Amino acid sequence: MPDWPIAMFRLTTISVIAFLLFAGSLCAQQDSEFGYYVDSNVVRQAEKFRKGNIIIKTNPLAIVSGEIPLYSAEFRLLGEYVTGPRTGVVLGASYLGMGLILRSALDADSINTGYSSWDYGFNGFRLQGGFRYYIKKPGVRLTDPDFKPAPGGFYVMGLVSYSNAKYYLKQYPNEYYRFNFISYTLNVGVQFLLGDKLVLDPYWGLGYKQNQVFEVINQSSRRINDPDLQDDFIFGSNLKINIGINMGFRF
């Protein structure tokens, strides 16, 4: 056999052995998200901390005024699933009922209309979906006291929200106003971990919204283009402002 095939065979064999030894050394150590090696005991401690990767949240204040301001009370349920040391996915569903502000206004005007708030119906739903990215301090190591894997710390989140509700006089259920709200926002916030289980999540953000109101009579629908609504910030402006606080529990 010529010398060069033997040399190539030896070189290939040595390369494969070297690669396997190198891969084995990598498996024996854990690489952190910051690009350096840490002791496997530290990694196990961090993974134990991350076991609470599902968080259920709500906002009791939304019951006073929900996503359709002045009209709705929102009974919100949010779920965050932690997908990594820096990331999480948020999904939410809400029931929209008559808000306290609208109910008070209808009762105050009942002398003139002859109808109280209990003669009216308001119901609907809201769906939300978002992706979070938690911002870690540069250079913070797993062994440092300041290290908090998700779901703790400052974050940015893109959020999509869709709400649909109708407002009607119960005596005439086929005649109602339908609210159709959709928004796309970029939010920032900080999620506090109170102990191992409790979560406090204040946030604020800006984005684009399209709020539409339709009048429906016997399944015939037309969009309301009232100038007063068009000039109103809630319904006429495309600027969406988010501000609130969610409270939750880690599982």
JSON list of C-alpha atoms in Angstrom, two decimals:
[
{"chain": "A", "resi": 1, "resn": "MET", "atom": "CA", "xyz": [0.00, 0.00, 0.00]},
{"chain": "A", "resi": 2, "resn": "PRO", "atom": "CA", "xyz": [1.39, 3.46, -0.83]},
{"chain": "A", "resi": 3, "resn": "ASP", "atom": "CA", "xyz": [2.51, 5.63, 2.06]},
{"chain": "A", "resi": 4, "resn": "TRP", "atom": "CA", "xyz": [0.00, 8.49, 1.57]},
{"chain": "A", "resi": 5, "resn": "PRO", "atom": "CA", "xyz": [-3.19, 6.38, 2.17]},
{"chain": "A", "resi": 6, "resn": "ILE", "atom": "CA", "xyz": [-1.66, 5.05, 5.39]},
{"chain": "A", "resi": 7, "resn": "ALA", "atom": "CA", "xyz": [-0.80, 8.58, 6.48]},
{"chain": "A", "resi": 8, "resn": "MET", "atom": "CA", "xyz": [-4.32, 9.80, 5.69]},
{"chain": "A", "resi": 9, "resn": "PHE", "atom": "CA", "xyz": [-5.85, 6.87, 7.61]},
{"chain": "A", "resi": 10, "resn": "ARG", "atom": "CA", "xyz": [-3.68, 7.64, 10.64]},
{"chain": "A", "resi": 11, "resn": "LEU", "atom": "CA", "xyz": [-4.50, 11.36, 10.47]},
{"chain": "A", "resi": 12, "resn": "THR", "atom": "CA", "xyz": [-8.25, 10.65, 10.21]},
{"chain": "A", "resi": 13, "resn": "THR", "atom": "CA", "xyz": [-8.12, 8.21, 13.14]},
{"chain": "A", "resi": 14, "resn": "ILE", "atom": "CA", "xyz": [-6.23, 10.68, 15.30]},
{"chain": "A", "resi": 15, "resn": "SER", "atom": "CA", "xyz": [-8.69, 13.47, 14.37]},
{"chain": "A", "resi": 16, "resn": "VAL", "atom": "CA", "xyz": [-11.73, 11.34, 15.27]},
{"chain": "A", "resi": 17, "resn": "ILE", "atom": "CA", "xyz": [-10.20, 10.33, 18.62]},
{"chain": "A", "resi": 18, "resn": "ALA", "atom": "CA", "xyz": [-9.30, 13.94, 19.39]},
{"chain": "A", "resi": 19, "resn": "PHE", "atom": "CA", "xyz": [-12.84, 15.08, 18.52]},
{"chain": "A", "resi": 20, "resn": "LEU", "atom": "CA", "xyz": [-14.41, 12.43, 20.76]},
{"chain": "A", "resi": 21, "resn": "LEU", "atom": "CA", "xyz": [-12.14, 13.40, 23.66]},
{"chain": "A", "resi": 22, "resn": "PHE", "atom": "CA", "xyz": [-13.01, 17.07, 23.15]},
{"chain": "A", "resi": 23, "resn": "ALA", "atom": "CA", "xyz": [-16.76, 16.34, 22.98]},
{"chain": "A", "resi": 24, "resn": "GLY", "atom": "CA", "xyz": [-16.52, 14.24, 26.12]},
{"chain": "A", "resi": 25, "resn": "SER", "atom": "CA", "xyz": [-14.84, 17.08, 27.98]},
{"chain": "A", "resi": 26, "resn": "LEU", "atom": "CA", "xyz": [-17.67, 19.42, 26.91]},
{"chain": "A", "resi": 27, "resn": "CYS", "atom": "CA", "xyz": [-20.32, 17.01, 28.19]},
{"chain": "A", "resi": 28, "resn": "ALA", "atom": "CA", "xyz": [-18.52, 16.81, 31.50]},
{"chain": "A", "resi": 29, "resn": "GLN", "atom": "CA", "xyz": [-18.92, 20.54, 32.00]},
{"chain": "A", "resi": 30, "resn": "GLN", "atom": "CA", "xyz": [-21.94, 22.82, 31.70]},
{"chain": "A", "resi": 31, "resn": "ASP", "atom": "CA", "xyz": [-21.75, 25.98, 29.65]},
{"chain": "A", "resi": 32, "resn": "SER", "atom": "CA", "xyz": [-23.73, 28.89, 31.06]},
{"chain": "A", "resi": 33, "resn": "GLU", "atom": "CA", "xyz": [-25.75, 31.36, 28.99]},
{"chain": "A", "resi": 34, "resn": "PHE", "atom": "CA", "xyz": [-22.89, 33.85, 29.35]},
{"chain": "A", "resi": 35, "resn": "GLY", "atom": "CA", "xyz": [-20.36, 31.66, 27.54]},
{"chain": "A", "resi": 36, "resn": "TYR", "atom": "CA", "xyz": [-18.15, 30.28, 30.30]},
{"chain": "A", "resi": 37, "resn": "TYR", "atom": "CA", "xyz": [-18.00, 27.02, 32.22]},
{"chain": "A", "resi": 38, "resn": "VAL", "atom": "CA", "xyz": [-19.47, 26.56, 35.67]},
{"chain": "A", "resi": 39, "resn": "ASP", "atom": "CA", "xyz": [-19.46, 23.76, 38.16]},
{"chain": "A", "resi": 40, "resn": "SER", "atom": "CA", "xyz": [-22.20, 21.16, 37.54]},
{"chain": "A", "resi": 41, "resn": "ASN", "atom": "CA", "xyz": [-23.47, 21.58, 41.12]},
{"chain": "A", "resi": 42, "resn": "VAL", "atom": "CA", "xyz": [-24.17, 25.26, 40.43]},
{"chain": "A", "resi": 43, "resn": "VAL", "atom": "CA", "xyz": [-26.02, 24.35, 37.23]},
{"chain": "A", "resi": 44, "resn": "ARG", "atom": "CA", "xyz": [-28.17, 21.86, 39.12]},
{"chain": "A", "resi": 45, "resn": "GLN", "atom": "CA", "xyz": [-29.02, 24.53, 41.70]},
{"chain": "A", "resi": 46, "resn": "ALA", "atom": "CA", "xyz": [-30.03, 26.93, 38.93]},
{"chain": "A", "resi": 47, "resn": "GLU", "atom": "CA", "xyz": [-32.14, 24.28, 37.20]},
{"chain": "A", "resi": 48, "resn": "LYS", "atom": "CA", "xyz": [-33.86, 23.53, 40.50]},
{"chain": "A", "resi": 49, "resn": "PHE", "atom": "CA", "xyz": [-34.72, 27.21, 40.80]},
{"chain": "A", "resi": 50, "resn": "ARG", "atom": "CA", "xyz": [-36.11, 27.22, 37.27]},
{"chain": "A", "resi": 51, "resn": "LYS", "atom": "CA", "xyz": [-38.54, 24.39, 37.89]},
{"chain": "A", "resi": 52, "resn": "GLY", "atom": "CA", "xyz": [-41.31, 26.93, 38.54]},
{"chain": "A", "resi": 53, "resn": "ASN", "atom": "CA", "xyz": [-41.53, 27.69, 34.83]},
{"chain": "A", "resi": 54, "resn": "ILE", "atom": "CA", "xyz": [-45.30, 28.21, 34.67]},
{"chain": "A", "resi": 55, "resn": "ILE", "atom": "CA", "xyz": [-46.86, 31.35, 36.15]},
{"chain": "A", "resi": 56, "resn": "ILE", "atom": "CA", "xyz": [-50.58, 32.09, 36.43]},
{"chain": "A", "resi": 57, "resn": "LYS", "atom": "CA", "xyz": [-51.44, 35.79, 36.78]},
{"chain": "A", "resi": 58, "resn": "THR", "atom": "CA", "xyz": [-54.34, 38.19, 37.00]},
{"chain": "A", "resi": 59, "resn": "ASN", "atom": "CA", "xyz": [-54.98, 41.90, 37.53]},
{"chain": "A", "resi": 60, "resn": "PRO", "atom": "CA", "xyz": [-57.75, 42.65, 40.07]},
{"chain": "A", "resi": 61, "resn": "LEU", "atom": "CA", "xyz": [-57.75, 46.34, 39.06]},
{"chain": "A", "resi": 62, "resn": "ALA", "atom": "CA", "xyz": [-58.99, 45.39, 35.58]},
{"chain": "A", "resi": 63, "resn": "ILE", "atom": "CA", "xyz": [-62.36, 44.56, 37.14]},
{"chain": "A", "resi": 64, "resn": "VAL", "atom": "CA", "xyz": [-62.90, 48.31, 37.60]},
{"chain": "A", "resi": 65, "resn": "SER", "atom": "CA", "xyz": [-62.06, 49.19, 33.98]},
{"chain": "A", "resi": 66, "resn": "GLY", "atom": "CA", "xyz": [-60.90, 46.64, 31.42]},
{"chain": "A", "resi": 67, "resn": "GLU", "atom": "CA", "xyz": [-59.52, 46.69, 27.89]},
{"chain": "A", "resi": 68, "resn": "ILE", "atom": "CA", "xyz": [-62.63, 48.58, 26.68]},
{"chain": "A", "resi": 69, "resn": "PRO", "atom": "CA", "xyz": [-62.28, 51.57, 29.02]},
{"chain": "A", "resi": 70, "resn": "LEU", "atom": "CA", "xyz": [-65.34, 53.00, 30.78]},
{"chain": "A", "resi": 71, "resn": "TYR", "atom": "CA", "xyz": [-67.50, 50.16, 29.45]},
{"chain": "A", "resi": 72, "resn": "SER", "atom": "CA", "xyz": [-66.01, 46.83, 30.51]},
{"chain": "A", "resi": 73, "resn": "ALA", "atom": "CA", "xyz": [-64.92, 44.98, 33.58]},
{"chain": "A", "resi": 74, "resn": "GLU", "atom": "CA", "xyz": [-62.20, 42.50, 32.68]},
{"chain": "A", "resi": 75, "resn": "PHE", "atom": "CA", "xyz": [-61.76, 39.20, 34.50]},
{"chain": "A", "resi": 76, "resn": "ARG", "atom": "CA", "xyz": [-58.28, 38.32, 33.30]},
{"chain": "A", "resi": 77, "resn": "LEU", "atom": "CA", "xyz": [-56.30, 35.11, 33.40]},
{"chain": "A", "resi": 78, "resn": "LEU", "atom": "CA", "xyz": [-52.74, 35.11, 32.06]},
{"chain": "A", "resi": 79, "resn": "GLY", "atom": "CA", "xyz": [-50.25, 32.28, 31.78]},
{"chain": "A", "resi": 80, "resn": "GLU", "atom": "CA", "xyz": [-46.50, 32.68, 31.28]},
{"chain": "A", "resi": 81, "resn": "TYR", "atom": "CA", "xyz": [-44.40, 29.72, 30.22]},
{"chain": "A", "resi": 82, "resn": "VAL", "atom": "CA", "xyz": [-40.68, 30.18, 30.74]},
{"chain": "A", "resi": 83, "resn": "THR", "atom": "CA", "xyz": [-38.89, 28.84, 27.67]},
{"chain": "A", "resi": 84, "resn": "GLY", "atom": "CA", "xyz": [-35.30, 29.66, 28.67]},
{"chain": "A", "resi": 85, "resn": "PRO", "atom": "CA", "xyz": [-33.04, 31.64, 31.02]},
{"chain": "A", "resi": 86, "resn": "ARG", "atom": "CA", "xyz": [-34.00, 34.84, 29.19]},
{"chain": "A", "resi": 87, "resn": "THR", "atom": "CA", "xyz": [-37.30, 34.11, 27.43]},
{"chain": "A", "resi": 88, "resn": "GLY", "atom": "CA", "xyz": [-40.97, 33.42, 28.09]},
{"chain": "A", "resi": 89, "resn": "VAL", "atom": "CA", "xyz": [-44.24, 33.09, 26.19]},
{"chain": "A", "resi": 90, "resn": "VAL", "atom": "CA", "xyz": [-47.39, 34.79, 27.52]},
{"chain": "A", "resi": 91, "resn": "LEU", "atom": "CA", "xyz": [-50.97, 33.77, 26.66]},
{"chain": "A", "resi": 92, "resn": "GLY", "atom": "CA", "xyz": [-54.12, 35.24, 28.14]},
{"chain": "A", "resi": 93, "resn": "ALA", "atom": "CA", "xyz": [-57.90, 35.05, 28.03]},
{"chain": "A", "resi": 94, "resn": "SER", "atom": "CA", "xyz": [-60.42, 37.36, 29.68]},
{"chain": "A", "resi": 95, "resn": "TYR", "atom": "CA", "xyz": [-64.15, 37.61, 30.15]},
{"chain": "A", "resi": 96, "resn": "LEU", "atom": "CA", "xyz": [-65.51, 41.11, 29.58]},
{"chain": "A", "resi": 97, "resn": "GLY", "atom": "CA", "xyz": [-68.57, 42.11, 31.58]},
{"chain": "A", "resi": 98, "resn": "MET", "atom": "CA", "xyz": [-70.24, 45.41, 32.36]},
{"chain": "A", "resi": 99, "resn": "GLY", "atom": "CA", "xyz": [-67.86, 47.78, 34.12]},
{"chain": "A", "resi": 100, "resn": "LEU", "atom": "CA", "xyz": [-68.62, 49.64, 37.32]},
{"chain": "A", "resi": 101, "resn": "ILE", "atom": "CA", "xyz": [-68.29, 53.00, 35.58]},
{"chain": "A", "resi": 102, "resn": "LEU", "atom": "CA", "xyz": [-70.88, 52.15, 32.92]},
{"chain": "A", "resi": 103, "resn": "ARG", "atom": "CA", "xyz": [-73.19, 50.57, 35.49]},
{"chain": "A", "resi": 104, "resn": "SER", "atom": "CA", "xyz": [-73.07, 53.68, 37.68]},
{"chain": "A", "resi": 105, "resn": "ALA", "atom": "CA", "xyz": [-73.76, 55.97, 34.70]},
{"chain": "A", "resi": 106, "resn": "LEU", "atom": "CA", "xyz": [-76.78, 53.89, 33.61]},
{"chain": "A", "resi": 107, "resn": "ASP", "atom": "CA", "xyz": [-78.22, 53.82, 37.12]},
{"chain": "A", "resi": 108, "resn": "ALA", "atom": "CA", "xyz": [-77.75, 57.57, 37.47]},
{"chain": "A", "resi": 109, "resn": "ASP", "atom": "CA", "xyz": [-79.65, 58.11, 34.20]},
{"chain": "A", "resi": 110, "resn": "SER", "atom": "CA", "xyz": [-82.39, 55.60, 34.95]},
{"chain": "A", "resi": 111, "resn": "ILE", "atom": "CA", "xyz": [-84.83, 58.39, 35.95]},
{"chain": "A", "resi": 112, "resn": "ASN", "atom": "CA", "xyz": [-84.67, 59.73, 32.40]},
{"chain": "A", "resi": 113, "resn": "THR", "atom": "CA", "xyz": [-84.51, 56.43, 30.48]},
{"chain": "A", "resi": 114, "resn": "GLY", "atom": "CA", "xyz": [-86.69, 54.22, 32.65]},
{"chain": "A", "resi": 115, "resn": "TYR", "atom": "CA", "xyz": [-84.03, 51.49, 32.53]},
{"chain": "A", "resi": 116, "resn": "SER", "atom": "CA", "xyz": [-81.49, 50.55, 35.19]},
{"chain": "A", "resi": 117, "resn": "SER", "atom": "CA", "xyz": [-78.11, 48.96, 34.52]},
{"chain": "A", "resi": 118, "resn": "TRP", "atom": "CA", "xyz": [-79.63, 45.52, 35.12]},
{"chain": "A", "resi": 119, "resn": "ASP", "atom": "CA", "xyz": [-81.82, 46.02, 32.04]},
{"chain": "A", "resi": 120, "resn": "TYR", "atom": "CA", "xyz": [-78.69, 46.16, 29.88]},
{"chain": "A", "resi": 121, "resn": "GLY", "atom": "CA", "xyz": [-76.23, 43.46, 28.91]},
{"chain": "A", "resi": 122, "resn": "PHE", "atom": "CA", "xyz": [-72.52, 43.75, 28.22]},
{"chain": "A", "resi": 123, "resn": "ASN", "atom": "CA", "xyz": [-70.41, 40.68, 27.53]},
{"chain": "A", "resi": 124, "resn": "GLY", "atom": "CA", "xyz": [-67.45, 39.62, 25.45]},
{"chain": "A", "resi": 125, "resn": "PHE", "atom": "CA", "xyz": [-63.92, 38.28, 25.53]},
{"chain": "A", "resi": 126, "resn": "ARG", "atom": "CA", "xyz": [-60.29, 39.25, 25.12]},
{"chain": "A", "resi": 127, "resn": "LEU", "atom": "CA", "xyz": [-57.35, 37.17, 23.85]},
{"chain": "A", "resi": 128, "resn": "GLN", "atom": "CA", "xyz": [-53.67, 38.07, 24.28]},
{"chain": "A", "resi": 129, "resn": "GLY", "atom": "CA", "xyz": [-50.37, 36.62, 23.14]},
{"chain": "A", "resi": 130, "resn": "GLY", "atom": "CA", "xyz": [-46.81, 37.83, 23.64]},
{"chain": "A", "resi": 131, "resn": "PHE", "atom": "CA", "xyz": [-43.12, 36.96, 23.78]},
{"chain": "A", "resi": 132, "resn": "ARG", "atom": "CA", "xyz": [-40.84, 38.18, 26.58]},
{"chain": "A", "resi": 133, "resn": "TYR", "atom": "CA", "xyz": [-37.10, 38.72, 26.63]},
{"chain": "A", "resi": 134, "resn": "TYR", "atom": "CA", "xyz": [-35.54, 39.22, 30.05]},
{"chain": "A", "resi": 135, "resn": "ILE", "atom": "CA", "xyz": [-32.60, 41.61, 30.18]},
{"chain": "A", "resi": 136, "resn": "LYS", "atom": "CA", "xyz": [-29.76, 40.31, 32.32]},
{"chain": "A", "resi": 137, "resn": "LYS", "atom": "CA", "xyz": [-26.94, 42.46, 33.66]},
{"chain": "A", "resi": 138, "resn": "PRO", "atom": "CA", "xyz": [-23.80, 41.98, 31.52]},
{"chain": "A", "resi": 139, "resn": "GLY", "atom": "CA", "xyz": [-21.23, 39.80, 33.23]},
{"chain": "A", "resi": 140, "resn": "VAL", "atom": "CA", "xyz": [-23.51, 38.49, 35.96]},
{"chain": "A", "resi": 141, "resn": "ARG", "atom": "CA", "xyz": [-22.51, 34.91, 36.69]},
{"chain": "A", "resi": 142, "resn": "LEU", "atom": "CA", "xyz": [-24.65, 32.01, 37.83]},
{"chain": "A", "resi": 143, "resn": "THR", "atom": "CA", "xyz": [-22.81, 32.08, 41.14]},
{"chain": "A", "resi": 144, "resn": "ASP", "atom": "CA", "xyz": [-23.49, 35.79, 41.75]},
{"chain": "A", "resi": 145, "resn": "PRO", "atom": "CA", "xyz": [-26.31, 36.76, 44.14]},
{"chain": "A", "resi": 146, "resn": "ASP", "atom": "CA", "xyz": [-27.68, 39.18, 41.49]},
{"chain": "A", "resi": 147, "resn": "PHE", "atom": "CA", "xyz": [-28.30, 36.40, 39.01]},
{"chain": "A", "resi": 148, "resn": "LYS", "atom": "CA", "xyz": [-32.04, 35.76, 38.56]},
{"chain": "A", "resi": 149, "resn": "PRO", "atom": "CA", "xyz": [-33.02, 33.44, 35.74]},
{"chain": "A", "resi": 150, "resn": "ALA", "atom": "CA", "xyz": [-36.37, 34.04, 34.11]},
{"chain": "A", "resi": 151, "resn": "PRO", "atom": "CA", "xyz": [-39.01, 34.78, 35.25]},
{"chain": "A", "resi": 152, "resn": "GLY", "atom": "CA", "xyz": [-37.36, 37.51, 37.33]},
{"chain": "A", "resi": 153, "resn": "GLY", "atom": "CA", "xyz": [-35.99, 40.93, 36.38]},
{"chain": "A", "resi": 154, "resn": "PHE", "atom": "CA", "xyz": [-36.40, 43.57, 33.68]},
{"chain": "A", "resi": 155, "resn": "TYR", "atom": "CA", "xyz": [-37.93, 42.52, 30.37]},
{"chain": "A", "resi": 156, "resn": "VAL", "atom": "CA", "xyz": [-39.26, 43.72, 27.03]},
{"chain": "A", "resi": 157, "resn": "MET", "atom": "CA", "xyz": [-42.31, 42.10, 25.47]},
{"chain": "A", "resi": 158, "resn": "GLY", "atom": "CA", "xyz": [-44.17, 42.27, 22.18]},
{"chain": "A", "resi": 159, "resn": "LEU", "atom": "CA", "xyz": [-47.89, 41.81, 22.75]},
{"chain": "A", "resi": 160, "resn": "VAL", "atom": "CA", "xyz": [-50.94, 41.32, 20.50]},
{"chain": "A", "resi": 161, "resn": "SER", "atom": "CA", "xyz": [-54.42, 41.82, 21.95]},
{"chain": "A", "resi": 162, "resn": "TYR", "atom": "CA", "xyz": [-57.90, 41.26, 20.49]},
{"chain": "A", "resi": 163, "resn": "SER", "atom": "CA", "xyz": [-61.17, 42.15, 22.23]},
{"chain": "A", "resi": 164, "resn": "ASN", "atom": "CA", "xyz": [-64.75, 41.64, 21.11]},
{"chain": "A", "resi": 165, "resn": "ALA", "atom": "CA", "xyz": [-67.86, 42.58, 23.10]},
{"chain": "A", "resi": 166, "resn": "LYS", "atom": "CA", "xyz": [-71.46, 43.67, 22.65]},
{"chain": "A", "resi": 167, "resn": "TYR", "atom": "CA", "xyz": [-73.64, 46.12, 24.57]},
{"chain": "A", "resi": 168, "resn": "TYR", "atom": "CA", "xyz": [-77.42, 45.86, 24.33]},
{"chain": "A", "resi": 169, "resn": "LEU", "atom": "CA", "xyz": [-80.78, 46.37, 25.99]},
{"chain": "A", "resi": 170, "resn": "LYS", "atom": "CA", "xyz": [-81.98, 42.95, 27.10]},
{"chain": "A", "resi": 171, "resn": "GLN", "atom": "CA", "xyz": [-85.48, 43.75, 25.91]},
{"chain": "A", "resi": 172, "resn": "TYR", "atom": "CA", "xyz": [-84.12, 43.98, 22.34]},
{"chain": "A", "resi": 173, "resn": "PRO", "atom": "CA", "xyz": [-81.32, 41.38, 22.07]},
{"chain": "A", "resi": 174, "resn": "ASN", "atom": "CA", "xyz": [-81.12, 41.64, 18.27]},
{"chain": "A", "resi": 175, "resn": "GLU", "atom": "CA", "xyz": [-80.13, 45.30, 18.46]},
{"chain": "A", "resi": 176, "resn": "TYR", "atom": "CA", "xyz": [-76.73, 46.00, 19.98]},
{"chain": "A", "resi": 177, "resn": "TYR", "atom": "CA", "xyz": [-73.40, 47.78, 19.71]},
{"chain": "A", "resi": 178, "resn": "ARG", "atom": "CA", "xyz": [-70.37, 45.61, 19.00]},
{"chain": "A", "resi": 179, "resn": "PHE", "atom": "CA", "xyz": [-66.89, 46.65, 20.10]},
{"chain": "A", "resi": 180, "resn": "ASN", "atom": "CA", "xyz": [-63.93, 45.32, 18.12]},
{"chain": "A", "resi": 181, "resn": "PHE", "atom": "CA", "xyz": [-60.55, 46.30, 19.61]},
{"chain": "A", "resi": 182, "resn": "ILE", "atom": "CA", "xyz": [-57.13, 45.13, 18.37]},
{"chain": "A", "resi": 183, "resn": "SER", "atom": "CA", "xyz": [-53.68, 46.38, 19.40]},
{"chain": "A", "resi": 184, "resn": "TYR", "atom": "CA", "xyz": [-49.96, 45.69, 18.90]},
{"chain": "A", "resi": 185, "resn": "THR", "atom": "CA", "xyz": [-47.68, 47.01, 21.63]},
{"chain": "A", "resi": 186, "resn": "LEU", "atom": "CA", "xyz": [-44.11, 46.88, 22.87]},
{"chain": "A", "resi": 187, "resn": "ASN", "atom": "CA", "xyz": [-44.05, 46.72, 26.65]},
{"chain": "A", "resi": 188, "resn": "VAL", "atom": "CA", "xyz": [-41.33, 47.02, 29.25]},
{"chain": "A", "resi": 189, "resn": "GLY", "atom": "CA", "xyz": [-41.58, 45.94, 32.85]},
{"chain": "A", "resi": 190, "resn": "VAL", "atom": "CA", "xyz": [-39.91, 44.33, 35.79]},
{"chain": "A", "resi": 191, "resn": "GLN", "atom": "CA", "xyz": [-41.08, 41.08, 37.32]},
{"chain": "A", "resi": 192, "resn": "PHE", "atom": "CA", "xyz": [-40.44, 40.69, 41.04]},
{"chain": "A", "resi": 193, "resn": "LEU", "atom": "CA", "xyz": [-40.17, 37.28, 42.68]},
{"chain": "A", "resi": 194, "resn": "LEU", "atom": "CA", "xyz": [-41.57, 37.48, 46.20]},
{"chain": "A", "resi": 195, "resn": "GLY", "atom": "CA", "xyz": [-40.13, 34.34, 47.73]},
{"chain": "A", "resi": 196, "resn": "ASP", "atom": "CA", "xyz": [-40.22, 31.18, 45.62]},
{"chain": "A", "resi": 197, "resn": "LYS", "atom": "CA", "xyz": [-43.84, 31.35, 44.46]},
{"chain": "A", "resi": 198, "resn": "LEU", "atom": "CA", "xyz": [-45.39, 34.83, 44.41]},
{"chain": "A", "resi": 199, "resn": "VAL", "atom": "CA", "xyz": [-44.87, 37.15, 41.43]},
{"chain": "A", "resi": 200, "resn": "LEU", "atom": "CA", "xyz": [-45.49, 40.89, 41.00]},
{"chain": "A", "resi": 201, "resn": "ASP", "atom": "CA", "xyz": [-45.39, 42.19, 37.43]},
{"chain": "A", "resi": 202, "resn": "PRO", "atom": "CA", "xyz": [-45.77, 45.96, 36.77]},
{"chain": "A", "resi": 203, "resn": "TYR", "atom": "CA", "xyz": [-45.49, 47.04, 33.12]},
{"chain": "A", "resi": 204, "resn": "TRP", "atom": "CA", "xyz": [-46.02, 49.90, 30.69]},
{"chain": "A", "resi": 205, "resn": "GLY", "atom": "CA", "xyz": [-45.84, 50.23, 26.92]},
{"chain": "A", "resi": 206, "resn": "LEU", "atom": "CA", "xyz": [-46.79, 51.93, 23.67]},
{"chain": "A", "resi": 207, "resn": "GLY", "atom": "CA", "xyz": [-48.10, 50.70, 20.36]},
{"chain": "A", "resi": 208, "resn": "TYR", "atom": "CA", "xyz": [-50.76, 50.82, 17.66]},
{"chain": "A", "resi": 209, "resn": "LYS", "atom": "CA", "xyz": [-54.47, 50.18, 18.14]},
{"chain": "A", "resi": 210, "resn": "GLN", "atom": "CA", "xyz": [-57.56, 50.05, 15.97]},
{"chain": "A", "resi": 211, "resn": "ASN", "atom": "CA", "xyz": [-60.77, 50.41, 17.93]},
{"chain": "A", "resi": 212, "resn": "GLN", "atom": "CA", "xyz": [-64.04, 50.05, 16.04]},
{"chain": "A", "resi": 213, "resn": "VAL", "atom": "CA", "xyz": [-67.67, 50.23, 17.13]},
{"chain": "A", "resi": 214, "resn": "PHE", "atom": "CA", "xyz": [-70.50, 48.74, 15.05]},
{"chain": "A", "resi": 215, "resn": "GLU", "atom": "CA", "xyz": [-74.25, 49.07, 15.33]},
{"chain": "A", "resi": 216, "resn": "VAL", "atom": "CA", "xyz": [-76.03, 45.77, 14.63]},
{"chain": "A", "resi": 217, "resn": "ILE", "atom": "CA", "xyz": [-79.78, 45.60, 13.95]},
{"chain": "A", "resi": 218, "resn": "ASN", "atom": "CA", "xyz": [-81.25, 42.22, 13.01]},
{"chain": "A", "resi": 219, "resn": "GLN", "atom": "CA", "xyz": [-77.84, 40.94, 11.82]},
{"chain": "A", "resi": 220, "resn": "SER", "atom": "CA", "xyz": [-77.29, 44.01, 9.65]},
{"chain": "A", "resi": 221, "resn": "SER", "atom": "CA", "xyz": [-74.08, 45.74, 10.73]},
{"chain": "A", "resi": 222, "resn": "ARG", "atom": "CA", "xyz": [-72.68, 49.20, 10.06]},
{"chain": "A", "resi": 223, "resn": "ARG", "atom": "CA", "xyz": [-69.63, 50.90, 11.51]},
{"chain": "A", "resi": 224, "resn": "ILE", "atom": "CA", "xyz": [-70.33, 53.98, 13.59]},
{"chain": "A", "resi": 225, "resn": "ASN", "atom": "CA", "xyz": [-68.40, 57.02, 12.34]},
{"chain": "A", "resi": 226, "resn": "ASP", "atom": "CA", "xyz": [-69.61, 59.47, 14.94]},
{"chain": "A", "resi": 227, "resn": "PRO", "atom": "CA", "xyz": [-67.31, 62.56, 14.95]},
{"chain": "A", "resi": 228, "resn": "ASP", "atom": "CA", "xyz": [-67.36, 62.57, 18.74]},
{"chain": "A", "resi": 229, "resn": "LEU", "atom": "CA", "xyz": [-66.00, 59.03, 18.73]},
{"chain": "A", "resi": 230, "resn": "GLN", "atom": "CA", "xyz": [-63.40, 59.83, 16.07]},
{"chain": "A", "resi": 231, "resn": "ASP", "atom": "CA", "xyz": [-62.10, 62.74, 18.14]},
{"chain": "A", "resi": 232, "resn": "ASP", "atom": "CA", "xyz": [-62.12, 60.72, 21.34]},
{"chain": "A", "resi": 233, "resn": "PHE", "atom": "CA", "xyz": [-58.72, 59.33, 22.36]},
{"chain": "A", "resi": 234, "resn": "ILE", "atom": "CA", "xyz": [-60.10, 55.91, 23.34]},
{"chain": "A", "resi": 235, "resn": "PHE", "atom": "CA", "xyz": [-61.82, 55.25, 20.02]},
{"chain": "A", "resi": 236, "resn": "GLY", "atom": "CA", "xyz": [-60.35, 57.70, 17.52]},
{"chain": "A", "resi": 237, "resn": "SER", "atom": "CA", "xyz": [-56.62, 57.68, 18.21]},
{"chain": "A", "resi": 238, "resn": "ASN", "atom": "CA", "xyz": [-54.33, 54.91, 16.93]},
{"chain": "A", "resi": 239, "resn": "LEU", "atom": "CA", "xyz": [-51.93, 55.40, 19.85]},
{"chain": "A", "resi": 240, "resn": "LYS", "atom": "CA", "xyz": [-52.18, 52.59, 22.37]},
{"chain": "A", "resi": 241, "resn": "ILE", "atom": "CA", "xyz": [-50.89, 53.09, 25.92]},
{"chain": "A", "resi": 242, "resn": "ASN", "atom": "CA", "xyz": [-50.48, 50.10, 28.22]},
{"chain": "A", "resi": 243, "resn": "ILE", "atom": "CA", "xyz": [-49.98, 50.45, 31.95]},
{"chain": "A", "resi": 244, "resn": "GLY", "atom": "CA", "xyz": [-50.84, 48.03, 34.71]},
{"chain": "A", "resi": 245, "resn": "ILE", "atom": "CA", "xyz": [-49.71, 45.43, 37.16]},
{"chain": "A", "resi": 246, "resn": "ASN", "atom": "CA", "xyz": [-50.30, 41.68, 37.23]},
{"chain": "A", "resi": 247, "resn": "MET", "atom": "CA", "xyz": [-50.00, 39.43, 40.25]},
{"chain": "A", "resi": 248, "resn": "GLY", "atom": "CA", "xyz": [-49.30, 35.75, 40.02]},
{"chain": "A", "resi": 249, "resn": "PHE", "atom": "CA", "xyz": [-48.18, 32.41, 41.40]},
{"chain": "A", "resi": 250, "resn": "ARG", "atom": "CA", "xyz": [-45.40, 30.14, 40.11]},
{"chain": "A", "resi": 251, "resn": "PHE", "atom": "CA", "xyz": [-45.94, 26.42, 39.60]}
]
